[in-house]
Amino acid sequence: MSLLLLITGAVSLPLAVFGRTINLETRQSGSAVTVSLDQKYQTIDGFGCSEAFQRAVQMSKLSESQQQYTLDLLFSQTNGAGLSILRNGIGSSPDMSSDHMVSIQPKSPGGPSSTPNYVWDGSDNKQLWVSQEAVKRGVRTIYANAWSAPGYMKTNGNDANGGSLCGVGGASCSSGDWRQAYADYLVQYIKYYLEANVTITHLGFVNEPDLTTNYASMRSSGSQAADFIKVLGPTLEKANLSSVSINCCDTEGWSSQASMLGQLGSVDNFISTITAHSYTSSPSSPMNTRHRVWQTEAADLNGQWQGAFYSSGGAGDGITWANNIYTAVVNANASGYLYWIGAQTGSTNSKLIRIDGDKVTPSKRLWAFGQWSRFVRPGAIRVGVQGAPSGVRTAAFQNVDSSVAVVFINSGGSAANVQVKVGGGSGFNSSTAAAYLTDNSHDVSDSTVSLSGGTASASVPGRGMVTLVLKQEEAT
Ligand SMILES: *[C@@H]1O[C@H](CO)[C@@H](O)[C@H](O)[C@H]1NC(C)=O
Ligand SMILES: *[C@@H]1O[C@H](CO)[C@@H](O)[C@H](O)[C@H]1NC(C)=O
Ligand SMILES: *[C@@H]1O[C@H](CO)[C@@H](O)[C@H](O)[C@H]1NC(C)=O
Ligand SMILES: *[C@@H]1O[C@H](CO)[C@@H](O)[C@H](O)[C@H]1NC(C)=O
């Protein structure tokens, strides 16, 4: 191989940096990695988190500077993880006690065809504020997701403890069919956000419909979901909101969602995105659908706070989440991947960032998300990549601006060197290269990369993650 040429190509690097980070012996065994722009897979919508169930309220209790710091950690594309999707909870509760998400119609208007009696407090448990701050930082994908309809619209008269929406198959109520009223309610929620200059792009009307629990929850089979979607779709159209994508159905696990797809067939044209969580089964293979698929909720819910990128390879480690995202995106064709909570109080790993009094502590899970989200931007297309060293997983993407992002996760204990060349497309020839590193001592930090003859050379530390961003100069 052309070792000398490579070194010659890298002389512009400061010698000290060069000497410290490039080891000739390992460089000789560096793997030739080829990105194939012509080998195209799914389009990426992004990566995200939620501040539902009053976690946004917790964030709002921080001092102003810590609020801004936290919002930057989550959404900034220069100082943070650059998350590009925010998932909000549409309230169904009659009150705000505990962590309840309050409904925009806490009391029944009387019946399904009574004039609605909506109430908007301009806060939505501080989720509107988080949304506006996310938008300021470049977030364009806001997923509003109801856990349940209000209790008076359901068979059990309660927004918690399961029950079904009155009017869907097998769910008849003496009060009547509430499907149209629920669709109107969701449309009204979108309009309140629009008035506050926040465009909700995706709408979900149920969360974990395969789980009955003592917080907001509503049961739904696939065919019951279809019974509602056939009302919701036309309702959005009539409100000139057909650009809002309908997501379904945020099941507890990947395989339960896969098994609902058949029953959603009759409303396939109204559905935009298939959504599933990772709790009862995580993404492993593609779902049988033409729609984009998002993994919309995953977390190490109960593990005690763990901030490291790698400690023991456990459920809270950053590298575990780097790999979870990889599996969803590369093996299971996911277009979106969301952690459960962005920032929250308490001592578990259920969030990416811990709030403790006025102290804000990001975990490496956040930076693992950042290694993807900062550089694999909405609209990017996943493309082929071959030749990663053993023990290193790699995925490649071409962004809308034509830049190429190549993600490397090294689960082994020692550094691996890679030499990356981009092929296919209309003769892409890298003319600038940047590298970003997260490991136990770096947080999406600038890392060394050299470029020679269109080939980028970089080192991926053991138990580390590196994202390369390659650009070619525009023809002048
Ligand atoms: C929404 O944007 C308009 C136009 O820029 C502005 O006049 C209005 O004050 C904004 N409303 C809110 C709630 O931010
Ligand atoms: C939807 O848009 C059409 C055409 O612009 C307009 O005539 C109609 O009034 C709008 N409807 C609503 C509910 O905003
Ligand atoms: C991956 O998802 C896309 C939609 O985003 C779909 O068109 C494609 O068929 C899926 N691929 C596989 C292998 O399932
Ligand atoms: C890519 O650009 C380099 C100079 O930056 C040049 O040496 C090389 O020949 C080019 N490769 C192709 C395939 O155009």
CSV table of N, CA, C and O in Angstrom, one decimal, residues 59-140:
chain,number,residue,atom,x,y,z
A,59,MET,N,-37.2,20.4,33.9
A,59,MET,CA,-36.2,21.2,33.2
A,59,MET,C,-36.4,22.7,33.5
A,59,MET,O,-35.5,23.4,33.7
A,60,SER,N,-37.7,23.1,33.5
A,60,SER,CA,-38.0,24.5,33.6
A,60,SER,C,-37.7,25.0,35.0
A,60,SER,O,-37.7,26.3,35.2
A,61,LYS,N,-37.5,24.2,36.0
A,61,LYS,CA,-37.2,24.6,37.3
A,61,LYS,C,-35.7,24.9,37.5
A,61,LYS,O,-35.3,25.4,38.6
A,62,LEU,N,-34.9,24.6,36.5
A,62,LEU,CA,-33.4,24.9,36.6
A,62,LEU,C,-33.3,26.4,36.4
A,62,LEU,O,-34.2,27.1,35.9
A,63,SER,N,-32.1,26.9,36.9
A,63,SER,CA,-31.8,28.3,36.6
A,63,SER,C,-31.8,28.5,35.1
A,63,SER,O,-31.5,27.6,34.3
A,64,GLU,N,-31.9,29.8,34.7
A,64,GLU,CA,-32.0,30.1,33.3
A,64,GLU,C,-30.7,29.6,32.5
A,64,GLU,O,-30.9,29.0,31.5
A,65,SER,N,-29.6,29.8,33.1
A,65,SER,CA,-28.4,29.4,32.4
A,65,SER,C,-28.3,27.8,32.3
A,65,SER,O,-27.9,27.3,31.3
A,66,GLN,N,-28.8,27.1,33.3
A,66,GLN,CA,-28.8,25.7,33.3
A,66,GLN,C,-29.8,25.1,32.3
A,66,GLN,O,-29.7,24.1,31.7
A,67,GLN,N,-30.9,25.9,32.2
A,67,GLN,CA,-32.0,25.5,31.2
A,67,GLN,C,-31.3,25.6,29.8
A,67,GLN,O,-31.5,24.6,29.0
A,68,GLN,N,-30.7,26.7,29.6
A,68,GLN,CA,-30.1,26.8,28.2
A,68,GLN,C,-29.0,25.8,27.9
A,68,GLN,O,-28.9,25.2,26.9
A,69,TYR,N,-28.2,25.5,29.0
A,69,TYR,CA,-27.2,24.5,28.9
A,69,TYR,C,-27.8,23.1,28.5
A,69,TYR,O,-27.4,22.4,27.6
A,70,THR,N,-28.9,22.8,29.2
A,70,THR,CA,-29.6,21.5,29.0
A,70,THR,C,-30.2,21.4,27.6
A,70,THR,O,-30.0,20.4,26.9
A,71,LEU,N,-30.8,22.5,27.2
A,71,LEU,CA,-31.4,22.5,25.8
A,71,LEU,C,-30.3,22.4,24.8
A,71,LEU,O,-30.5,21.7,23.8
A,72,ASP,N,-29.2,23.1,25.0
A,72,ASP,CA,-28.1,23.0,24.1
A,72,ASP,C,-27.5,21.5,24.1
A,72,ASP,O,-27.3,21.0,23.0
A,73,LEU,N,-27.4,20.9,25.2
A,73,LEU,CA,-26.9,19.5,25.3
A,73,LEU,C,-27.8,18.6,24.4
A,73,LEU,O,-27.3,17.8,23.7
A,74,LEU,N,-29.1,18.8,24.5
A,74,LEU,CA,-30.0,18.0,23.7
A,74,LEU,C,-30.0,18.3,22.2
A,74,LEU,O,-29.9,17.4,21.4
A,75,PHE,N,-30.1,19.6,21.9
A,75,PHE,CA,-30.5,19.9,20.6
A,75,PHE,C,-29.5,20.7,19.7
A,75,PHE,O,-29.6,20.8,18.5
A,76,SER,N,-28.5,21.3,20.4
A,76,SER,CA,-27.5,22.1,19.6
A,76,SER,C,-26.7,21.2,18.7
A,76,SER,O,-26.2,20.1,19.1
A,77,GLN,N,-26.5,21.6,17.5
A,77,GLN,CA,-25.7,20.9,16.5
A,77,GLN,C,-24.2,21.2,16.6
A,77,GLN,O,-23.4,20.7,15.9
A,78,THR,N,-23.9,22.2,17.5
A,78,THR,CA,-22.5,22.5,17.7
A,78,THR,C,-22.0,22.2,19.1
A,78,THR,O,-20.9,21.8,19.3
A,79,ASN,N,-22.9,22.4,20.1
A,79,ASN,CA,-22.5,22.2,21.5
A,79,ASN,C,-23.1,21.0,22.1
A,79,ASN,O,-23.0,20.7,23.3
A,80,GLY,N,-24.0,20.3,21.4
A,80,GLY,CA,-24.7,19.2,22.0
A,80,GLY,C,-24.9,18.0,21.1
A,80,GLY,O,-24.0,17.8,20.3
A,81,ALA,N,-25.9,17.2,21.4
A,81,ALA,CA,-26.1,16.0,20.7
A,81,ALA,C,-26.8,16.2,19.3
A,81,ALA,O,-26.9,15.3,18.5
A,82,GLY,N,-27.3,17.4,19.2
A,82,GLY,CA,-28.0,17.7,17.9
A,82,GLY,C,-29.2,16.8,17.6
A,82,GLY,O,-29.4,16.5,16.5
A,83,LEU,N,-29.9,16.5,18.7
A,83,LEU,CA,-31.1,15.6,18.4
A,83,LEU,C,-32.1,16.3,17.5
A,83,LEU,O,-32.2,17.6,17.6
A,84,SER,N,-32.7,15.6,16.6
A,84,SER,CA,-33.5,16.2,15.6
A,84,SER,C,-35.0,15.9,15.7
A,84,SER,O,-35.8,16.3,14.8
A,85,ILE,N,-35.4,15.0,16.6
A,85,ILE,CA,-36.8,14.7,16.8
A,85,ILE,C,-37.1,14.9,18.3
A,85,ILE,O,-36.4,14.5,19.2
A,86,LEU,N,-38.3,15.6,18.5
A,86,LEU,CA,-38.8,15.8,19.9
A,86,LEU,C,-40.1,15.1,20.0
A,86,LEU,O,-41.0,15.4,19.1
A,87,ARG,N,-40.3,14.2,20.9
A,87,ARG,CA,-41.6,13.5,21.1
A,87,ARG,C,-42.3,14.1,22.3
A,87,ARG,O,-41.8,14.0,23.4
A,88,ASN,N,-43.5,14.7,22.1
A,88,ASN,CA,-44.2,15.3,23.1
A,88,ASN,C,-45.4,14.4,23.5
A,88,ASN,O,-45.9,13.7,22.6
A,89,GLY,N,-45.9,14.5,24.7
A,89,GLY,CA,-47.0,13.7,25.1
A,89,GLY,C,-48.3,14.6,25.1
A,89,GLY,O,-48.3,15.7,25.6
A,90,ILE,N,-49.3,14.2,24.3
A,90,ILE,CA,-50.6,14.9,24.3
A,90,ILE,C,-51.3,14.4,25.5
A,90,ILE,O,-51.6,13.3,25.7
A,91,GLY,N,-51.7,15.4,26.4
A,91,GLY,CA,-52.3,15.1,27.7
A,91,GLY,C,-53.7,14.4,27.5
A,91,GLY,O,-54.4,14.7,26.6
A,92,SER,N,-54.0,13.6,28.5
A,92,SER,CA,-55.3,13.0,28.6
A,92,SER,C,-55.9,13.1,30.0
A,92,SER,O,-57.1,12.7,30.2
A,93,SER,N,-55.1,13.6,30.9
A,93,SER,CA,-55.5,13.6,32.3
A,93,SER,C,-56.4,14.8,32.7
A,93,SER,O,-56.2,15.9,32.1
A,94,PRO,N,-57.3,14.6,33.7
A,94,PRO,CA,-58.1,15.8,34.1
A,94,PRO,C,-57.3,16.8,34.9
A,94,PRO,O,-57.8,17.9,35.2
A,95,ASP,N,-56.1,16.4,35.4
A,95,ASP,CA,-55.4,17.3,36.3
A,95,ASP,C,-53.9,17.2,36.0
A,95,ASP,O,-53.5,16.5,35.2
A,96,MET,N,-53.1,18.0,36.8
A,96,MET,CA,-51.7,18.0,36.7
A,96,MET,C,-51.0,17.4,37.9
A,96,MET,O,-49.8,17.7,38.1
A,97,SER,N,-51.7,16.6,38.7
A,97,SER,CA,-51.1,16.1,39.9
A,97,SER,C,-50.0,15.1,39.5
A,97,SER,O,-50.1,14.5,38.4
A,98,SER,N,-49.1,14.9,40.4
A,98,SER,CA,-48.0,14.0,40.1
A,98,SER,C,-47.3,14.3,38.8
A,98,SER,O,-47.0,15.5,38.6
A,99,ASP,N,-47.2,13.4,37.9
A,99,ASP,CA,-46.6,13.7,36.6
A,99,ASP,C,-47.6,13.7,35.5
A,99,ASP,O,-47.3,13.6,34.3
A,100,HIS,N,-48.9,13.8,35.8
A,100,HIS,CA,-50.0,13.7,34.8
A,100,HIS,C,-49.8,14.8,33.7
A,100,HIS,O,-49.5,15.9,34.0
A,101,MET,N,-50.1,14.4,32.5
A,101,MET,CA,-50.2,15.3,31.4
A,101,MET,C,-51.6,15.8,31.2
A,101,MET,O,-52.5,14.9,30.9
A,102,VAL,N,-51.8,17.1,31.5
A,102,VAL,CA,-53.2,17.5,31.5
A,102,VAL,C,-53.8,17.6,30.1
A,102,VAL,O,-53.1,17.9,29.1
A,103,SER,N,-55.1,17.3,30.0
A,103,SER,CA,-55.8,17.3,28.8
A,103,SER,C,-56.2,18.7,28.3
A,103,SER,O,-56.4,19.6,29.2
A,104,ILE,N,-56.3,18.9,27.0
A,104,ILE,CA,-56.9,20.2,26.6
A,104,ILE,C,-58.4,20.3,26.7
A,104,ILE,O,-59.0,21.3,26.4
A,105,GLN,N,-59.0,19.2,27.1
A,105,GLN,CA,-60.4,19.2,27.4
A,105,GLN,C,-60.6,18.3,28.7
A,105,GLN,O,-61.0,17.1,28.6
A,106,PRO,N,-60.3,18.8,29.8
A,106,PRO,CA,-60.2,18.0,31.1
A,106,PRO,C,-61.6,17.5,31.4
A,106,PRO,O,-61.7,16.4,32.0
A,107,LYS,N,-62.7,18.2,31.1
A,107,LYS,CA,-64.0,17.7,31.4
A,107,LYS,C,-64.8,17.4,30.2
A,107,LYS,O,-64.6,18.0,29.1
A,108,SER,N,-65.6,16.4,30.3
A,108,SER,CA,-66.4,16.0,29.1
A,108,SER,C,-67.3,17.1,28.7
A,108,SER,O,-67.9,17.8,29.6
A,109,PRO,N,-67.4,17.4,27.4
A,109,PRO,CA,-68.3,18.5,27.0
A,109,PRO,C,-69.8,18.0,27.1
A,109,PRO,O,-70.7,18.8,26.7
A,110,GLY,N,-70.0,16.8,27.5
A,110,GLY,CA,-71.4,16.3,27.6
A,110,GLY,C,-71.6,15.0,26.8
A,110,GLY,O,-72.0,14.0,27.3
A,111,GLY,N,-71.2,15.0,25.6
A,111,GLY,CA,-71.3,13.8,24.7
A,111,GLY,C,-70.4,14.0,23.5
A,111,GLY,O,-69.9,15.1,23.3
A,112,PRO,N,-70.3,13.0,22.7
A,112,PRO,CA,-69.4,13.0,21.5
A,112,PRO,C,-69.8,14.1,20.5
A,112,PRO,O,-69.0,14.6,19.8
A,113,SER,N,-71.1,14.5,20.4
A,113,SER,CA,-71.4,15.5,19.5
A,113,SER,C,-71.7,16.9,20.1
A,113,SER,O,-72.2,17.8,19.4
A,114,SER,N,-71.4,17.0,21.4
A,114,SER,CA,-71.6,18.3,22.0
A,114,SER,C,-70.5,19.2,21.5
A,114,SER,O,-69.4,18.8,21.1
A,115,THR,N,-70.8,20.5,21.6
A,115,THR,CA,-69.7,21.5,21.3
A,115,THR,C,-68.5,21.3,22.2
A,115,THR,O,-68.7,21.3,23.4
A,116,PRO,N,-67.3,21.2,21.6
A,116,PRO,CA,-66.2,21.0,22.5
A,116,PRO,C,-65.9,22.2,23.4
A,116,PRO,O,-66.3,23.3,23.1
A,117,ASN,N,-65.2,21.8,24.5
A,117,ASN,CA,-64.9,22.9,25.5
A,117,ASN,C,-63.4,22.8,25.8
A,117,ASN,O,-63.0,22.4,26.9
A,118,TYR,N,-62.6,23.2,24.8
A,118,TYR,CA,-61.2,23.1,25.0
A,118,TYR,C,-60.6,24.1,25.9
A,118,TYR,O,-61.1,25.3,25.9
A,119,VAL,N,-59.5,23.8,26.6
A,119,VAL,CA,-58.9,24.7,27.5
A,119,VAL,C,-57.4,24.7,27.1
A,119,VAL,O,-56.8,23.6,27.1
A,120,TRP,N,-56.8,25.8,26.8
A,120,TRP,CA,-55.4,25.8,26.4
A,120,TRP,C,-54.7,26.7,27.4
A,120,TRP,O,-55.0,27.9,27.6
A,121,ASP,N,-53.7,26.2,28.1
A,121,ASP,CA,-53.0,27.0,29.2
A,121,ASP,C,-51.7,27.6,28.7
A,121,ASP,O,-51.0,28.2,29.4
A,122,GLY,N,-51.4,27.4,27.4
A,122,GLY,CA,-50.2,28.0,26.8
A,122,GLY,C,-48.9,27.4,27.3
A,122,GLY,O,-47.8,28.0,27.0
A,123,SER,N,-49.0,26.3,28.0
A,123,SER,CA,-47.8,25.7,28.5
A,123,SER,C,-47.6,24.2,28.1
A,123,SER,O,-46.6,23.8,27.7
A,124,ASP,N,-48.7,23.5,28.3
A,124,ASP,CA,-48.7,22.1,28.0
A,124,ASP,C,-47.7,21.4,28.8
A,124,ASP,O,-46.8,20.6,28.3
A,125,ASN,N,-47.7,21.7,30.1
A,125,ASN,CA,-46.7,21.1,31.0
A,125,ASN,C,-45.3,21.4,30.5
A,125,ASN,O,-44.4,20.6,30.6
A,126,LYS,N,-45.1,22.6,30.1
A,126,LYS,CA,-43.8,23.2,29.6
A,126,LYS,C,-43.3,22.5,28.4
A,126,LYS,O,-42.2,22.8,27.9
A,127,GLN,N,-44.1,21.6,27.8
A,127,GLN,CA,-43.6,21.0,26.5
A,127,GLN,C,-43.6,22.0,25.4
A,127,GLN,O,-42.8,21.9,24.5
A,128,LEU,N,-44.5,23.0,25.4
A,128,LEU,CA,-44.5,24.0,24.4
A,128,LEU,C,-43.1,24.8,24.4
A,128,LEU,O,-42.5,25.0,23.3
A,129,TRP,N,-42.7,25.2,25.6
A,129,TRP,CA,-41.4,25.9,25.7
A,129,TRP,C,-40.3,25.0,25.2
A,129,TRP,O,-39.4,25.5,24.4
A,130,VAL,N,-40.2,23.8,25.6
A,130,VAL,CA,-39.1,22.9,25.1
A,130,VAL,C,-39.2,22.8,23.6
A,130,VAL,O,-38.2,22.9,22.9
A,131,SER,N,-40.4,22.7,23.1
A,131,SER,CA,-40.5,22.6,21.6
A,131,SER,C,-40.0,23.9,20.9
A,131,SER,O,-39.3,23.8,19.9
A,132,GLN,N,-40.4,25.0,21.5
A,132,GLN,CA,-39.9,26.3,20.9
A,132,GLN,C,-38.4,26.4,20.9
A,132,GLN,O,-37.7,26.8,20.0
A,133,GLU,N,-37.8,26.0,22.1
A,133,GLU,CA,-36.4,26.0,22.2
A,133,GLU,C,-35.7,25.0,21.3
A,133,GLU,O,-34.6,25.3,20.7
A,134,ALA,N,-36.3,23.9,21.1
A,134,ALA,CA,-35.8,22.9,20.2
A,134,ALA,C,-35.8,23.4,18.7
A,134,ALA,O,-34.8,23.3,18.0
A,135,VAL,N,-36.9,24.1,18.4
A,135,VAL,CA,-37.1,24.7,17.0
A,135,VAL,C,-36.0,25.7,16.8
A,135,VAL,O,-35.3,25.7,15.8
A,136,LYS,N,-35.7,26.5,17.8
A,136,LYS,CA,-34.6,27.6,17.7
A,136,LYS,C,-33.3,26.9,17.4
A,136,LYS,O,-32.4,27.5,16.8
A,137,ARG,N,-33.1,25.7,17.9
A,137,ARG,CA,-31.8,25.0,17.7
A,137,ARG,C,-31.9,24.1,16.5
A,137,ARG,O,-31.0,23.2,16.3
A,138,GLY,N,-32.9,24.2,15.6
A,138,GLY,CA,-32.9,23.5,14.4
A,138,GLY,C,-33.8,22.3,14.3
A,138,GLY,O,-33.8,21.6,13.2
A,139,VAL,N,-34.5,21.9,15.3
A,139,VAL,CA,-35.3,20.7,15.3
A,139,VAL,C,-36.6,21.1,14.4
A,139,VAL,O,-37.2,22.1,14.6
A,140,ARG,N,-36.8,20.2,13.5
A,140,ARG,CA,-38.0,20.4,12.6
A,140,ARG,C,-39.0,19.3,12.6
A,140,ARG,O,-40.0,19.3,12.0
